[in-house]
mmCIF file of C-alpha atoms and ligand atoms in Angstrom:
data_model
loop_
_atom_site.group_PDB
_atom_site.id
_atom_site.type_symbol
_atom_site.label_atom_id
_atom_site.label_comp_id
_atom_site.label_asym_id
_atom_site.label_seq_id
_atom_site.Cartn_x
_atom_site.Cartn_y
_atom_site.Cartn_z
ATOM 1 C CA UNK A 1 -18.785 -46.011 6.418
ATOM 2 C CA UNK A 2 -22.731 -45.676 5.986
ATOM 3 C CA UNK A 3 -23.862 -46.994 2.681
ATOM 4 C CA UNK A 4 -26.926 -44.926 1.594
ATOM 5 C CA UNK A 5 -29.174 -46.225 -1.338
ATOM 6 C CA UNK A 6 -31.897 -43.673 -1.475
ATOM 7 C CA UNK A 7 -32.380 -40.056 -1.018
ATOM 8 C CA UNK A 8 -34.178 -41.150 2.948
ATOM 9 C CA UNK A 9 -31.221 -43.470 4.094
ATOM 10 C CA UNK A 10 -28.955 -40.112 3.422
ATOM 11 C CA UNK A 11 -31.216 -37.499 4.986
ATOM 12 C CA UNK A 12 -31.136 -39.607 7.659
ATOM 13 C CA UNK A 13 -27.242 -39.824 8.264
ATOM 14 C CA UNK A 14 -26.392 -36.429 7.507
ATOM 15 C CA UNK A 15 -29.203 -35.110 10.080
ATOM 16 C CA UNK A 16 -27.015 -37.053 12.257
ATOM 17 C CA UNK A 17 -24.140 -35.023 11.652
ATOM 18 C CA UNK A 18 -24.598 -31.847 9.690
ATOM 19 C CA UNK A 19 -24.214 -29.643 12.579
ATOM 20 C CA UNK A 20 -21.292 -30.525 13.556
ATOM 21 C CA UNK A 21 -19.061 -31.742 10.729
ATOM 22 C CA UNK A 22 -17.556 -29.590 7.952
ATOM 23 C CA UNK A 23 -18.705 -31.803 4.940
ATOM 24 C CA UNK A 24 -17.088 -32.595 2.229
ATOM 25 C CA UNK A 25 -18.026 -33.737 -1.282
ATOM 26 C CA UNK A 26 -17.184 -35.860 -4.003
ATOM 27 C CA UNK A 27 -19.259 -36.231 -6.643
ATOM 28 C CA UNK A 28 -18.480 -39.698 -9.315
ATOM 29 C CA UNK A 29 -19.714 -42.048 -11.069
ATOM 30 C CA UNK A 30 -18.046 -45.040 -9.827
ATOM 31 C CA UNK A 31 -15.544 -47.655 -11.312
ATOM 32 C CA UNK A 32 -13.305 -45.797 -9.368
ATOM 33 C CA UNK A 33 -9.601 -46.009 -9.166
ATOM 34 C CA UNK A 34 -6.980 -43.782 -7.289
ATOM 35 C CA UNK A 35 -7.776 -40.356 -9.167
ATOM 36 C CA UNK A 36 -10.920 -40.656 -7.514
ATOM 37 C CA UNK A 37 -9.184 -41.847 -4.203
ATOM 38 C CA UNK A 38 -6.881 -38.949 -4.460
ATOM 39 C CA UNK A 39 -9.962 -36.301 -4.159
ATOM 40 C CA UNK A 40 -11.625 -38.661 -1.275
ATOM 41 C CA UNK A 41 -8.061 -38.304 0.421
ATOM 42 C CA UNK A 42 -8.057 -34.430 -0.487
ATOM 43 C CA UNK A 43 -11.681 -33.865 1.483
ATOM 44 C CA UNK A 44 -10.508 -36.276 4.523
ATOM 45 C CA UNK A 45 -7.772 -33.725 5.307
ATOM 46 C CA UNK A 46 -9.313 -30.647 4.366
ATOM 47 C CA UNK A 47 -13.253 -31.577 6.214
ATOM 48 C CA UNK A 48 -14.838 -33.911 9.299
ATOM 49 C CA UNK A 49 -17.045 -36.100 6.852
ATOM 50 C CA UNK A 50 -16.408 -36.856 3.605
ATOM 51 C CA UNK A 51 -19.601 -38.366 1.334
ATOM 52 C CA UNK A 52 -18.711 -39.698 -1.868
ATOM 53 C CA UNK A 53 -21.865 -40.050 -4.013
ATOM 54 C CA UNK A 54 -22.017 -42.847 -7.110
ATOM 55 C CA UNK A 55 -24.376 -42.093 -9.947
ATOM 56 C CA UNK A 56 -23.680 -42.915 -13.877
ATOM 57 C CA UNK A 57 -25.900 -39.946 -14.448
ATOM 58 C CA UNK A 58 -27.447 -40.804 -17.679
ATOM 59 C CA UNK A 59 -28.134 -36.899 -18.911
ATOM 60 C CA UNK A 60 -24.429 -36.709 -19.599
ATOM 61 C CA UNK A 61 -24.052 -39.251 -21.987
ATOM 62 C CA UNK A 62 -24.348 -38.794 -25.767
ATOM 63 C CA UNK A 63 -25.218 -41.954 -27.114
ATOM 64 C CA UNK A 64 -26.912 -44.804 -25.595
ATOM 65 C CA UNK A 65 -23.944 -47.439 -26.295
ATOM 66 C CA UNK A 66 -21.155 -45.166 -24.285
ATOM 67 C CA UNK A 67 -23.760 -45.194 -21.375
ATOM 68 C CA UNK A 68 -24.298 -48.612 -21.440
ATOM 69 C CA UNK A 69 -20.701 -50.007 -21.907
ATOM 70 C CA UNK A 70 -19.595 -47.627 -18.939
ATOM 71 C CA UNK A 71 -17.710 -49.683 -16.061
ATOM 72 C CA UNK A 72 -19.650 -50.082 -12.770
ATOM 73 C CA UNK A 73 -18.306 -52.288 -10.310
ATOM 74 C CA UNK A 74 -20.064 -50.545 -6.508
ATOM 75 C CA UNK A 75 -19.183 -53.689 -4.275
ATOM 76 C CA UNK A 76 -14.927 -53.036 -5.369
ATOM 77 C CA UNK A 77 -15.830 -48.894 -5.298
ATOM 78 C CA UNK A 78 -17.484 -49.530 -1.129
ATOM 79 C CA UNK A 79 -14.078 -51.628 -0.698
ATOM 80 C CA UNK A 80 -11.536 -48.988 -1.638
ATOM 81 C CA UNK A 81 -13.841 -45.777 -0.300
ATOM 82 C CA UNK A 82 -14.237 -47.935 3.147
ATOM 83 C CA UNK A 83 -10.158 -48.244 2.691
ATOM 84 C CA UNK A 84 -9.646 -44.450 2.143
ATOM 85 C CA UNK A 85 -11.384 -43.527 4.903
ATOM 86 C CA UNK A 86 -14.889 -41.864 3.549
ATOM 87 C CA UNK A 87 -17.920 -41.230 5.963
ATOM 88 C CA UNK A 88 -21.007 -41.618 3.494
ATOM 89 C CA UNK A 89 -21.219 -43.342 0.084
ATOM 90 C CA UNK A 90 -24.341 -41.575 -1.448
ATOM 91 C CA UNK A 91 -25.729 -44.456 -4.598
ATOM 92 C CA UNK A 92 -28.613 -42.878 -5.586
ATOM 93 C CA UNK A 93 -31.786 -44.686 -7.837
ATOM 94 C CA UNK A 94 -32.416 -42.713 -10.513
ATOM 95 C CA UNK A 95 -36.036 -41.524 -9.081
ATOM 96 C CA UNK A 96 -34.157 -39.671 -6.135
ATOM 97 C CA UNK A 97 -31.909 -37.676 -8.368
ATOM 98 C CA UNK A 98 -34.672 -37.169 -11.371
ATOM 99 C CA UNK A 99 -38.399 -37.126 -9.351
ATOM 100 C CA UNK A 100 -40.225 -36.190 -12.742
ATOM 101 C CA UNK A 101 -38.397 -38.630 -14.704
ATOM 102 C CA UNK A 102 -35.127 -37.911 -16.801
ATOM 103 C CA UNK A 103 -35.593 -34.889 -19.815
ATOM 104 C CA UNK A 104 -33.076 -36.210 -22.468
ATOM 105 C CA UNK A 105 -34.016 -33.128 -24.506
ATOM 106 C CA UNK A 106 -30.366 -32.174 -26.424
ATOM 107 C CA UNK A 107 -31.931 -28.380 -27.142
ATOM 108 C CA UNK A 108 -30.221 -25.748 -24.331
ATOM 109 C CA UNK A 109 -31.666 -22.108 -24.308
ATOM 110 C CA UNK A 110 -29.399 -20.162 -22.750
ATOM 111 C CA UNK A 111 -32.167 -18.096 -20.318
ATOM 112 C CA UNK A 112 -30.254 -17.198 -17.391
ATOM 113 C CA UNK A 113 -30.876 -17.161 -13.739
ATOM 114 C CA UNK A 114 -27.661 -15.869 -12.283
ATOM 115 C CA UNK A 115 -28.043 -14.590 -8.595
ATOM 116 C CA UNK A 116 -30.982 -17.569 -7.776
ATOM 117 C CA UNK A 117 -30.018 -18.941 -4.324
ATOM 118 C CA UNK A 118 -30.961 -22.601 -4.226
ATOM 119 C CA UNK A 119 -27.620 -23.596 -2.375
ATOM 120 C CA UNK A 120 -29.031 -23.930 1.240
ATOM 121 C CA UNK A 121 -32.714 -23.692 0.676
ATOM 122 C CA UNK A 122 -34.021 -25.520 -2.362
ATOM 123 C CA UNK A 123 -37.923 -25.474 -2.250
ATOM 124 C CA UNK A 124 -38.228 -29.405 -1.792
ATOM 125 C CA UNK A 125 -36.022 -32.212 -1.703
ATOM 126 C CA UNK A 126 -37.906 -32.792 -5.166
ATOM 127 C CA UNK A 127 -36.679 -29.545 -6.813
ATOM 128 C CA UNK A 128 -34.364 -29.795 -9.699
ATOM 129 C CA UNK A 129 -32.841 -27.224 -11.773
ATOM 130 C CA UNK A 130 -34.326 -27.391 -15.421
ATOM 131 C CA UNK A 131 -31.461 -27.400 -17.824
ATOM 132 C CA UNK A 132 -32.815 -24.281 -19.332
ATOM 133 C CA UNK A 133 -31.981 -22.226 -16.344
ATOM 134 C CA UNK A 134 -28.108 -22.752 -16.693
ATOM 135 C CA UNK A 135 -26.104 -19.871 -18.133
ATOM 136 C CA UNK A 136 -22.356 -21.819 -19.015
ATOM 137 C CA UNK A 137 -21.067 -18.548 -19.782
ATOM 138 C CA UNK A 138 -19.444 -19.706 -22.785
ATOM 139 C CA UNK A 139 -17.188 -21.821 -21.316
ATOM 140 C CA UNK A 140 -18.819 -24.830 -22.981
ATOM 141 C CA UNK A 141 -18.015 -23.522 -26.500
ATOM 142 C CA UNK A 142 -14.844 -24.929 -27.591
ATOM 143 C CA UNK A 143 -13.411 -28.362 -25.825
ATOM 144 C CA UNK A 144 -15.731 -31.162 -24.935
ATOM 145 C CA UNK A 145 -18.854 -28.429 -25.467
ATOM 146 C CA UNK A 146 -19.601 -28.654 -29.297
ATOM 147 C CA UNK A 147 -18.351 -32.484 -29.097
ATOM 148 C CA UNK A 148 -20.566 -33.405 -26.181
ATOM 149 C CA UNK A 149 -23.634 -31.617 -26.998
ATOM 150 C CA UNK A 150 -25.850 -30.976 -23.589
ATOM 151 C CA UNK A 151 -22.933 -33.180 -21.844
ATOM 152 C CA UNK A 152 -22.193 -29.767 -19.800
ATOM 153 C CA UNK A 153 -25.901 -29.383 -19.286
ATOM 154 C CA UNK A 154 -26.626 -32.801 -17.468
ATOM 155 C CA UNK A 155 -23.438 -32.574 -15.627
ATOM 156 C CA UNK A 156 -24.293 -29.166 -14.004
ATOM 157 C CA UNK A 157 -27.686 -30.333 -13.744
ATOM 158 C CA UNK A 158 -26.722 -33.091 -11.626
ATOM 159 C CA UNK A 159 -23.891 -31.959 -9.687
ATOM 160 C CA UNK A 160 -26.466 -28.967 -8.350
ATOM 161 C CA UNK A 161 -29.124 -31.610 -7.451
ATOM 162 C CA UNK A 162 -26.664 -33.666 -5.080
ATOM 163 C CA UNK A 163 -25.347 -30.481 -4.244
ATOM 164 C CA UNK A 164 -29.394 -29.510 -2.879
ATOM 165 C CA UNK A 165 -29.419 -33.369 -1.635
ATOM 166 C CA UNK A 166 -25.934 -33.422 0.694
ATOM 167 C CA UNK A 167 -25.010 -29.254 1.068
ATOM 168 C CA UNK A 168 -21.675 -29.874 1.596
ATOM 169 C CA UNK A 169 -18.949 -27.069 2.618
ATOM 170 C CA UNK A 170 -16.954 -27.889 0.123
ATOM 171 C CA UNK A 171 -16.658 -29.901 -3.197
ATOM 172 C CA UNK A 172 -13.734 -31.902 -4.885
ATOM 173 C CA UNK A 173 -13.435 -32.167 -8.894
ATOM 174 C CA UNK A 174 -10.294 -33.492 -10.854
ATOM 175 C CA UNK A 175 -8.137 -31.283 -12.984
ATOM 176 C CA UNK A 176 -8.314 -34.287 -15.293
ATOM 177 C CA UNK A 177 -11.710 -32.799 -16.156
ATOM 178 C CA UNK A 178 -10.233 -29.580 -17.060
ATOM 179 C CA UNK A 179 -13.100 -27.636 -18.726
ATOM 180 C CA UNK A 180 -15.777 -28.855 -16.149
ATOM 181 C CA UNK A 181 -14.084 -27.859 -13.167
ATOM 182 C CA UNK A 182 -14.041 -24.484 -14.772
ATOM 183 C CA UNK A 183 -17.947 -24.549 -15.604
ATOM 184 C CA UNK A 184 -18.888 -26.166 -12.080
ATOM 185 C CA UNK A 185 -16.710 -23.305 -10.186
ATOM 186 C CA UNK A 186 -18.919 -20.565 -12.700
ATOM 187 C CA UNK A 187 -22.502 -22.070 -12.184
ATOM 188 C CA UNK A 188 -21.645 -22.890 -8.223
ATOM 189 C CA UNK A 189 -20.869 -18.931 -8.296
ATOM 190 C CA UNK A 190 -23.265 -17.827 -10.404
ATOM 191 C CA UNK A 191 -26.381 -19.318 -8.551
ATOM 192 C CA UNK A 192 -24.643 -18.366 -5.292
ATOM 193 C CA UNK A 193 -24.105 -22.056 -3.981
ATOM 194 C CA UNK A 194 -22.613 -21.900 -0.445
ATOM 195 C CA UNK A 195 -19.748 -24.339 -1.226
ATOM 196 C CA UNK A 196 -16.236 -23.985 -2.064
ATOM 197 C CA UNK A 197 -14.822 -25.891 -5.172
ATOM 198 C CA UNK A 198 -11.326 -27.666 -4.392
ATOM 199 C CA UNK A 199 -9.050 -28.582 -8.044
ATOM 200 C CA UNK A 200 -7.785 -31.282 -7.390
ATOM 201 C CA UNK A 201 -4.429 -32.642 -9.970
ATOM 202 C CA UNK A 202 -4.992 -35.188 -12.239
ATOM 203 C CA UNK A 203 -2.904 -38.514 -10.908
ATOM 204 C CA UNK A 204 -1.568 -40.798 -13.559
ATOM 205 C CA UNK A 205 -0.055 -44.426 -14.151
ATOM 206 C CA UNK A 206 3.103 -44.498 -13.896
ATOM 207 C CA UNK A 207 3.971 -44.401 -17.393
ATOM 208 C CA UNK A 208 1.721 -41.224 -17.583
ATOM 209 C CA UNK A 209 -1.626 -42.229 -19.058
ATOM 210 C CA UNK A 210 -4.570 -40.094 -16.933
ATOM 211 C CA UNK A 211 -6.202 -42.362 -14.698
ATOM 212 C CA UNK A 212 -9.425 -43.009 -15.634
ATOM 213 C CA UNK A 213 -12.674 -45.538 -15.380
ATOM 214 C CA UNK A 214 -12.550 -45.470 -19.215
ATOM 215 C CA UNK A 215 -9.574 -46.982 -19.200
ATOM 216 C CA UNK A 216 -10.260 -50.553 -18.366
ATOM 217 C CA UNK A 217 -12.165 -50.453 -21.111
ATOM 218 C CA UNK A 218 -8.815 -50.318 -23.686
ATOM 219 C CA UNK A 219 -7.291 -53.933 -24.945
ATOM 220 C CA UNK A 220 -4.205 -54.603 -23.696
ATOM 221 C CA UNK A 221 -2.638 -53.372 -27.303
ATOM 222 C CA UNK A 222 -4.493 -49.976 -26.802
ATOM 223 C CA UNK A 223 -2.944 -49.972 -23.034
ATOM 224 C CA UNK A 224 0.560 -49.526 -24.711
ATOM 225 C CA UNK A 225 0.253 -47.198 -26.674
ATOM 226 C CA UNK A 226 -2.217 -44.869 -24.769
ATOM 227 C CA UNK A 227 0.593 -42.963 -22.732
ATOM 228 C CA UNK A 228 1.542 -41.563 -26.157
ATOM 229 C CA UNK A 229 -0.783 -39.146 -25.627
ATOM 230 C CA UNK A 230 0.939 -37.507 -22.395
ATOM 231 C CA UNK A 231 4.520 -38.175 -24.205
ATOM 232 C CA UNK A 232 3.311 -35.304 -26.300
ATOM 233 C CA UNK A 233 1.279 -33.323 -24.061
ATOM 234 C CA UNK A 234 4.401 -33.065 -22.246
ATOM 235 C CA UNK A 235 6.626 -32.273 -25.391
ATOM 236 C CA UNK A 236 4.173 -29.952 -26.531
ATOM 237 C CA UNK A 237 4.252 -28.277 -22.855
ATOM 238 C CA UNK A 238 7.935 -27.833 -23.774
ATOM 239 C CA UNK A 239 7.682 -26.297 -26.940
ATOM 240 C CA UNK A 240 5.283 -23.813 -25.117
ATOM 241 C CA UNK A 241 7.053 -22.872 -22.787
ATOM 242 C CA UNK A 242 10.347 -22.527 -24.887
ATOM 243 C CA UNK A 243 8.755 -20.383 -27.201
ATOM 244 C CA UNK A 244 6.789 -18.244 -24.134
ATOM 245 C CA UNK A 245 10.196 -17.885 -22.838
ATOM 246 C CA UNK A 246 11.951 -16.776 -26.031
ATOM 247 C CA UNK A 247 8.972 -14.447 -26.744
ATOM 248 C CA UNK A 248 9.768 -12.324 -23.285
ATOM 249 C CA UNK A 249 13.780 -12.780 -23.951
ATOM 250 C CA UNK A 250 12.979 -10.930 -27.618
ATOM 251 C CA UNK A 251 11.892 -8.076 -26.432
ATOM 252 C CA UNK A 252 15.326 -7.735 -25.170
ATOM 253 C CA UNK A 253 17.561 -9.415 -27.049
ATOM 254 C CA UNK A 254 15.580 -9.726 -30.567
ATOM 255 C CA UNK A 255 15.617 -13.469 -30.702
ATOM 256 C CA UNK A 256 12.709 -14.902 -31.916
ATOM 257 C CA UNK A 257 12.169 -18.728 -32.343
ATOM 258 C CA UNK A 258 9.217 -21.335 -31.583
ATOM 259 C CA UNK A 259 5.597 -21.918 -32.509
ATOM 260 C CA UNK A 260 2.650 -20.406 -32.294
ATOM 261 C CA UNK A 261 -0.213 -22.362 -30.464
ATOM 262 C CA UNK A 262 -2.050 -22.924 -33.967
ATOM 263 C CA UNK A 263 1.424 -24.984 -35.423
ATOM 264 C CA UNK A 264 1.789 -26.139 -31.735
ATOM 265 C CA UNK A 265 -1.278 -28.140 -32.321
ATOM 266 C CA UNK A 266 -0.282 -28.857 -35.872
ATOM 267 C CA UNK A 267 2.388 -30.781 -34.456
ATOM 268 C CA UNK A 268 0.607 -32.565 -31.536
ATOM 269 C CA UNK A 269 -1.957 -33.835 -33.877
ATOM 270 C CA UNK A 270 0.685 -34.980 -36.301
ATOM 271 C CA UNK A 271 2.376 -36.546 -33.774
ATOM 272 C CA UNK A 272 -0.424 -38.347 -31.896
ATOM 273 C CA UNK A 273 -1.837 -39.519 -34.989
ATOM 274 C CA UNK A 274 1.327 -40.847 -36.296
ATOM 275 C CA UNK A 275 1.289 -43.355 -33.582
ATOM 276 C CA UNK A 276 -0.969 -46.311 -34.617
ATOM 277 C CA UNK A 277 -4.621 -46.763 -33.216
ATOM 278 C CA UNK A 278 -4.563 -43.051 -31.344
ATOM 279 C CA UNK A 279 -6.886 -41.136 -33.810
ATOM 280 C CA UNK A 280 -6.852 -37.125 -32.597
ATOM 281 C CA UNK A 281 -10.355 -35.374 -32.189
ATOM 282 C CA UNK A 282 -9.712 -32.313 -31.187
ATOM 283 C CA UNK A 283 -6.508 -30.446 -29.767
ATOM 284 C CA UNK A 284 -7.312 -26.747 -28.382
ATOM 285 C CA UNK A 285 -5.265 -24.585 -26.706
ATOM 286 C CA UNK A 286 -7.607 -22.729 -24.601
ATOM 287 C CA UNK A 287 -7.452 -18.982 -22.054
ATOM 288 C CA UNK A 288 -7.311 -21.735 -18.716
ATOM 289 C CA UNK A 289 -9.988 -18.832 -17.396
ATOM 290 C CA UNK A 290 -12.602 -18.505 -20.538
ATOM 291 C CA UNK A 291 -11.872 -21.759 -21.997
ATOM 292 C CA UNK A 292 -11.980 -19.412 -25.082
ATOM 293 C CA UNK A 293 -9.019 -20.508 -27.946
ATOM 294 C CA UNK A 294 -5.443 -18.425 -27.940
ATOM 295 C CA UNK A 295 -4.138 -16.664 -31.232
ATOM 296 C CA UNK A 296 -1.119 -15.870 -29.767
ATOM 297 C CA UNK A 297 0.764 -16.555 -26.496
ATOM 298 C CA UNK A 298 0.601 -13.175 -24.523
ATOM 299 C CA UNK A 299 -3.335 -13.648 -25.181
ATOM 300 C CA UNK A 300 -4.235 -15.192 -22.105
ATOM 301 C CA UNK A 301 -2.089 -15.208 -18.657
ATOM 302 C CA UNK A 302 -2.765 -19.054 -18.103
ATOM 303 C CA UNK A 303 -3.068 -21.439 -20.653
ATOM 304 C CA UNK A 304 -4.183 -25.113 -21.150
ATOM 305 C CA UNK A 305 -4.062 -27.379 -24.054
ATOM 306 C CA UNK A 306 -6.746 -29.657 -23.740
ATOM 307 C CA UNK A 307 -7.391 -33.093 -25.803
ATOM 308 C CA UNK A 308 -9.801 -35.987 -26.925
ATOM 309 C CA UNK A 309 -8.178 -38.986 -28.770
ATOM 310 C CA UNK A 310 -10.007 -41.613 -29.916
ATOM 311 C CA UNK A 311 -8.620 -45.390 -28.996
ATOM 312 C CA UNK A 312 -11.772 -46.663 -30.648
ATOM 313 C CA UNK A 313 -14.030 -47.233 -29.598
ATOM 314 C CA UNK A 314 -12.808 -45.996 -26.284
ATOM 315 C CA UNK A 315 -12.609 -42.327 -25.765
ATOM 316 C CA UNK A 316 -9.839 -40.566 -23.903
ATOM 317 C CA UNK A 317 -9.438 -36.690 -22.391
ATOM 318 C CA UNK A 318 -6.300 -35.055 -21.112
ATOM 319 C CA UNK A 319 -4.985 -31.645 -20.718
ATOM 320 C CA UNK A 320 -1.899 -29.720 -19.754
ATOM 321 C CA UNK A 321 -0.962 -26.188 -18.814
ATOM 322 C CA UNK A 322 1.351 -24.296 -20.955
ATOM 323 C CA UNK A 323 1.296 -21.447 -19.576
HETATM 324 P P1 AMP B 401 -15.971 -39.459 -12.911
HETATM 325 O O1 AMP B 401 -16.288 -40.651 -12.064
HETATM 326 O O2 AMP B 401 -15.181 -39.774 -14.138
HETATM 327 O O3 AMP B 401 -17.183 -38.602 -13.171
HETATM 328 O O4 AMP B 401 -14.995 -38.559 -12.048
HETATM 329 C C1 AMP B 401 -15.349 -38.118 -10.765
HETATM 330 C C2 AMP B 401 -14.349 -37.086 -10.308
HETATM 331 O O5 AMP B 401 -13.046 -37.662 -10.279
HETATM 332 C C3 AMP B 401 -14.253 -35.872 -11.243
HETATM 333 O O6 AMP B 401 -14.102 -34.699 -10.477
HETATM 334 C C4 AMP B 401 -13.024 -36.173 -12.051
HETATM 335 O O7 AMP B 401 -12.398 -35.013 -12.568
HETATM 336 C C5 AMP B 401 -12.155 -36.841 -11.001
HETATM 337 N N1 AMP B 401 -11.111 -37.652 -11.634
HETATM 338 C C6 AMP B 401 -11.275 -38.581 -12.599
HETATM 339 N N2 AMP B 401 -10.084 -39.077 -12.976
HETATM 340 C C7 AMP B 401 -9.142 -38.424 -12.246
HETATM 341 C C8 AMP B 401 -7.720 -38.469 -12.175
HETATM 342 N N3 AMP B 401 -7.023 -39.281 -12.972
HETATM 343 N N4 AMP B 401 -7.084 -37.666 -11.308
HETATM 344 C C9 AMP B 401 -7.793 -36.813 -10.503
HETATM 345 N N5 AMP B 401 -9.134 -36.725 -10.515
HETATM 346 C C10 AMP B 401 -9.801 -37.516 -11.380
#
């Protein structure tokens, strides 16, 4: 595995191999643990070399304290991506990834350049999308969007500069991070990148808390009751798909019973807030396609419920389809 620590050392190993391997690409920001693993494992079979890049990009942080507390541990990350079986680790500085230093600005007009080509022939290995040029389409308006504000904006930002940097033939995001999977698929197709996205599931402890770097940071009280929050993702999958099922047996039979998703997340928040030191922020049951919220169940042919609960300080997402 070639460790590459600047944007030279990796021009010079993929020349080495870019015209003959299908590449593969997975983007993180290290402290990684087998979610992360699971994509690297997902490239190796699908590709010919697999680069994994670490970067705790700091444009998609919020406040300076969450940056700063966020796990990073590269010696362990090399040990386990040398283990899995990836080609390239890709660690960036933050001069290769941001040449004209980083723009923090939290203001987003929405001018759009849909159609731009940059995939396979950005103007310099110093170009970088301005976060003005991104059109999110909307999908950034309900979910971690009004929560995170600009989060979307430095992730897309990012992703399409290592994107320009490595070119890969295809690219590996988690289902764990429901609502940016969905905007990185939109701006990879709406500025025409040659790459193919690949969802990959989210993999879980075994007592069903989402893996995640975040989650080292919990005490060892928080660890307990964390996996509350699946418990009732899962119930409140169940509910869904009770009542989704009793909605299409009324038409026939006139049997109506369940909940609609606005008392569906009633419940969930009731219930997750209930337990003690899980504090709900938002619960949204979202169109899985426009990340836009569902009134009632026949609005939308796949649905997601999608979730941020505080175990303060600590942070956790998590989402499940309902439909
Ligand atoms: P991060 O390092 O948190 O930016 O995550 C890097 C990539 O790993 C993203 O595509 C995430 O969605 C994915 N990922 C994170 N946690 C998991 C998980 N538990 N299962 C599957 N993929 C994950």
């Amino acid at each position: 595995m070639k460790i590459c620590r600047s944007l030279v050392e990796l021009e010079e190993v993929l020349n080495n191999f870019r015209s003959t391997e299908k590449i593969g690409f997975v983007p993180t920001m290290g402290a990684l643990h087998m979610g992360h693993i699971s994509l690297v494992k997902n490239s190796i079979k699908h590709t010919t070399a697999t680069v994994v890049s670490i970067f705790v990009n700091p444009t998609q942080f919020n406040n300076a304290s969450d940056l700063e507390n966020y796990p990073r541990d590269v010696e362990a990350d090399f040990k386990l991506l040398e283990a899995a079986g990836a080609s390239v680790v890709f660690v960036p500085r933050v001069i290769d990834i941001y040449p004209e230093g980083i723009d923090f600005s939290g203001v987003m007009p929405k001018t759009s350049i849909q159609g731009l080509n940059n995939g396979n022939n950005a103007p310099d290995k110093n170009y970088l999308h301005k976060k003005e040029e991104f059109d999110l389409g909307g999908l950034d308006n309900y979910g971690e969007g009004p929560r995170r504000p600009g989060h979307f904006y430095g992730v897309v930002q990012v992703v399409t500069r290592l994107f320009d940097l490595v070119k890969p033939d295809f690219a590996f995001f988690g289902e764990k991070d429901f609502q940016q999977l969905a905007i990185i698929k939109h701006i990879t197709k709406s500025l025409n990148y040659p790459v193919e996205i690949i969802a990959c599931p989210t993999l879980r402890e075994d007592d069903g808390l989402a893996m995640s770097s975040r989650n080292q940071l919990l005490t060892s009280e928080q660890r307990k009751i964390a996996p509350n929050i699946y418990k009732n993702l899962l119930e409140a999958q169940r509910i869904a798909q009770q009542t989704i099922g009793n909605l299409s047996e009324y038409q026939e039979n006139s049997s109506e019973s369940g909940m609609t998703p606005k008392q569906l997340i009633e419940l969930t928040s009731i219930q997750i807030n209930s337990v003690s030191g899980l504090e709900v922020e938002y619960i949204e049951i979202l169109n899985s396609e426009t990340l836009q919220p569902v009134v009632k169940w026949d609005d939308a042919e796949q649905i997601q419920l999608c979730a941020a609960i505080y175990a303060r300080p600590v942070r956790l997402i998590d989402n499940i389809k309902l439909k």
